[in-house]
Amino acid sequence: MSDNPLEPNPQDYDRINVNVEAELAYWTDQFGITRARLAEAIEQVGPRVVDLQKFLGIPVVGTD
């Protein structure tokens, strides 16, 4: 986990830091959605990646 907000990968793979541009870009690319759709999803279910995947209909791999 990195504390550098300029790195292209997320600081935390469980939760999106909405204040870091690189994380927003990373997750929109990973989810294959627009920035507006990501913002809408975060507003609905919060920044937890698993919750977002479920909300967006993206298969969740490796969770119990």
Short mmCIF file of C-alpha atoms in Angstrom, two decimals:
data_model
loop_
_atom_site.label_atom_id
_atom_site.label_comp_id
_atom_site.label_asym_id
_atom_site.label_seq_id
_atom_site.Cartn_x
_atom_site.Cartn_y
_atom_site.Cartn_z
CA MET A 1 0.00 0.00 0.00
CA SER A 2 1.39 3.37 -0.97
CA ASP A 3 0.82 6.79 0.55
CA ASN A 4 1.79 8.57 -2.65
CA PRO A 5 -1.36 10.04 -4.27
CA LEU A 6 0.44 10.34 -7.62
CA GLU A 7 0.98 6.58 -8.06
CA PRO A 8 -1.30 4.96 -10.66
CA ASN A 9 -2.46 2.07 -8.44
CA PRO A 10 -4.88 2.33 -5.54
CA GLN A 11 -3.63 2.97 -2.03
CA ASP A 12 -6.19 0.46 -0.77
CA TYR A 13 -7.83 -2.23 -2.91
CA ASP A 14 -10.81 -2.48 -0.57
CA ARG A 15 -11.96 1.14 -0.66
CA ILE A 16 -11.73 3.89 -3.27
CA ASN A 17 -10.22 7.14 -2.07
CA VAL A 18 -12.43 9.61 -3.92
CA ASN A 19 -9.95 12.43 -3.23
CA VAL A 20 -7.20 10.84 -5.35
CA GLU A 21 -7.55 11.37 -9.09
CA ALA A 22 -5.33 8.39 -9.94
CA GLU A 23 -7.59 6.05 -7.96
CA LEU A 24 -10.71 7.29 -9.72
CA ALA A 25 -9.01 6.77 -13.07
CA TYR A 26 -7.81 3.30 -12.04
CA TRP A 27 -11.25 2.11 -10.90
CA THR A 28 -13.15 3.53 -13.87
CA ASP A 29 -10.74 1.59 -16.08
CA GLN A 30 -10.99 -1.59 -13.98
CA PHE A 31 -14.77 -1.48 -13.89
CA GLY A 32 -15.10 -0.36 -17.52
CA ILE A 33 -17.40 2.52 -16.60
CA THR A 34 -17.46 6.29 -16.91
CA ARG A 35 -16.41 8.66 -14.16
CA ALA A 36 -20.02 9.82 -13.86
CA ARG A 37 -21.22 6.22 -13.38
CA LEU A 38 -18.56 5.60 -10.73
CA ALA A 39 -19.57 8.78 -8.88
CA GLU A 40 -23.23 7.72 -9.00
CA ALA A 41 -22.40 4.26 -7.69
CA ILE A 42 -20.26 5.65 -4.86
CA GLU A 43 -23.09 8.00 -3.92
CA GLN A 44 -25.49 5.05 -3.78
CA VAL A 45 -23.44 2.42 -1.93
CA GLY A 46 -20.25 4.10 -0.71
CA PRO A 47 -16.58 3.64 -1.65
CA ARG A 48 -16.08 -0.04 -0.73
CA VAL A 49 -14.96 -1.90 -3.85
CA VAL A 50 -16.99 -5.06 -3.10
CA ASP A 51 -20.17 -3.04 -2.60
CA LEU A 52 -19.52 -1.17 -5.84
CA GLN A 53 -18.93 -4.40 -7.75
CA LYS A 54 -22.21 -5.82 -6.49
CA PHE A 55 -24.09 -2.61 -7.29
CA LEU A 56 -22.60 -2.43 -10.79
CA GLY A 57 -23.16 -6.14 -11.49
CA ILE A 58 -19.46 -6.90 -11.71
CA PRO A 59 -18.52 -10.39 -10.49
CA VAL A 60 -16.78 -10.35 -7.12
CA VAL A 61 -13.85 -12.78 -7.07
CA GLY A 62 -12.03 -14.07 -4.02
CA THR A 63 -14.49 -13.09 -1.30
CA ASP A 64 -16.32 -15.27 1.17
#
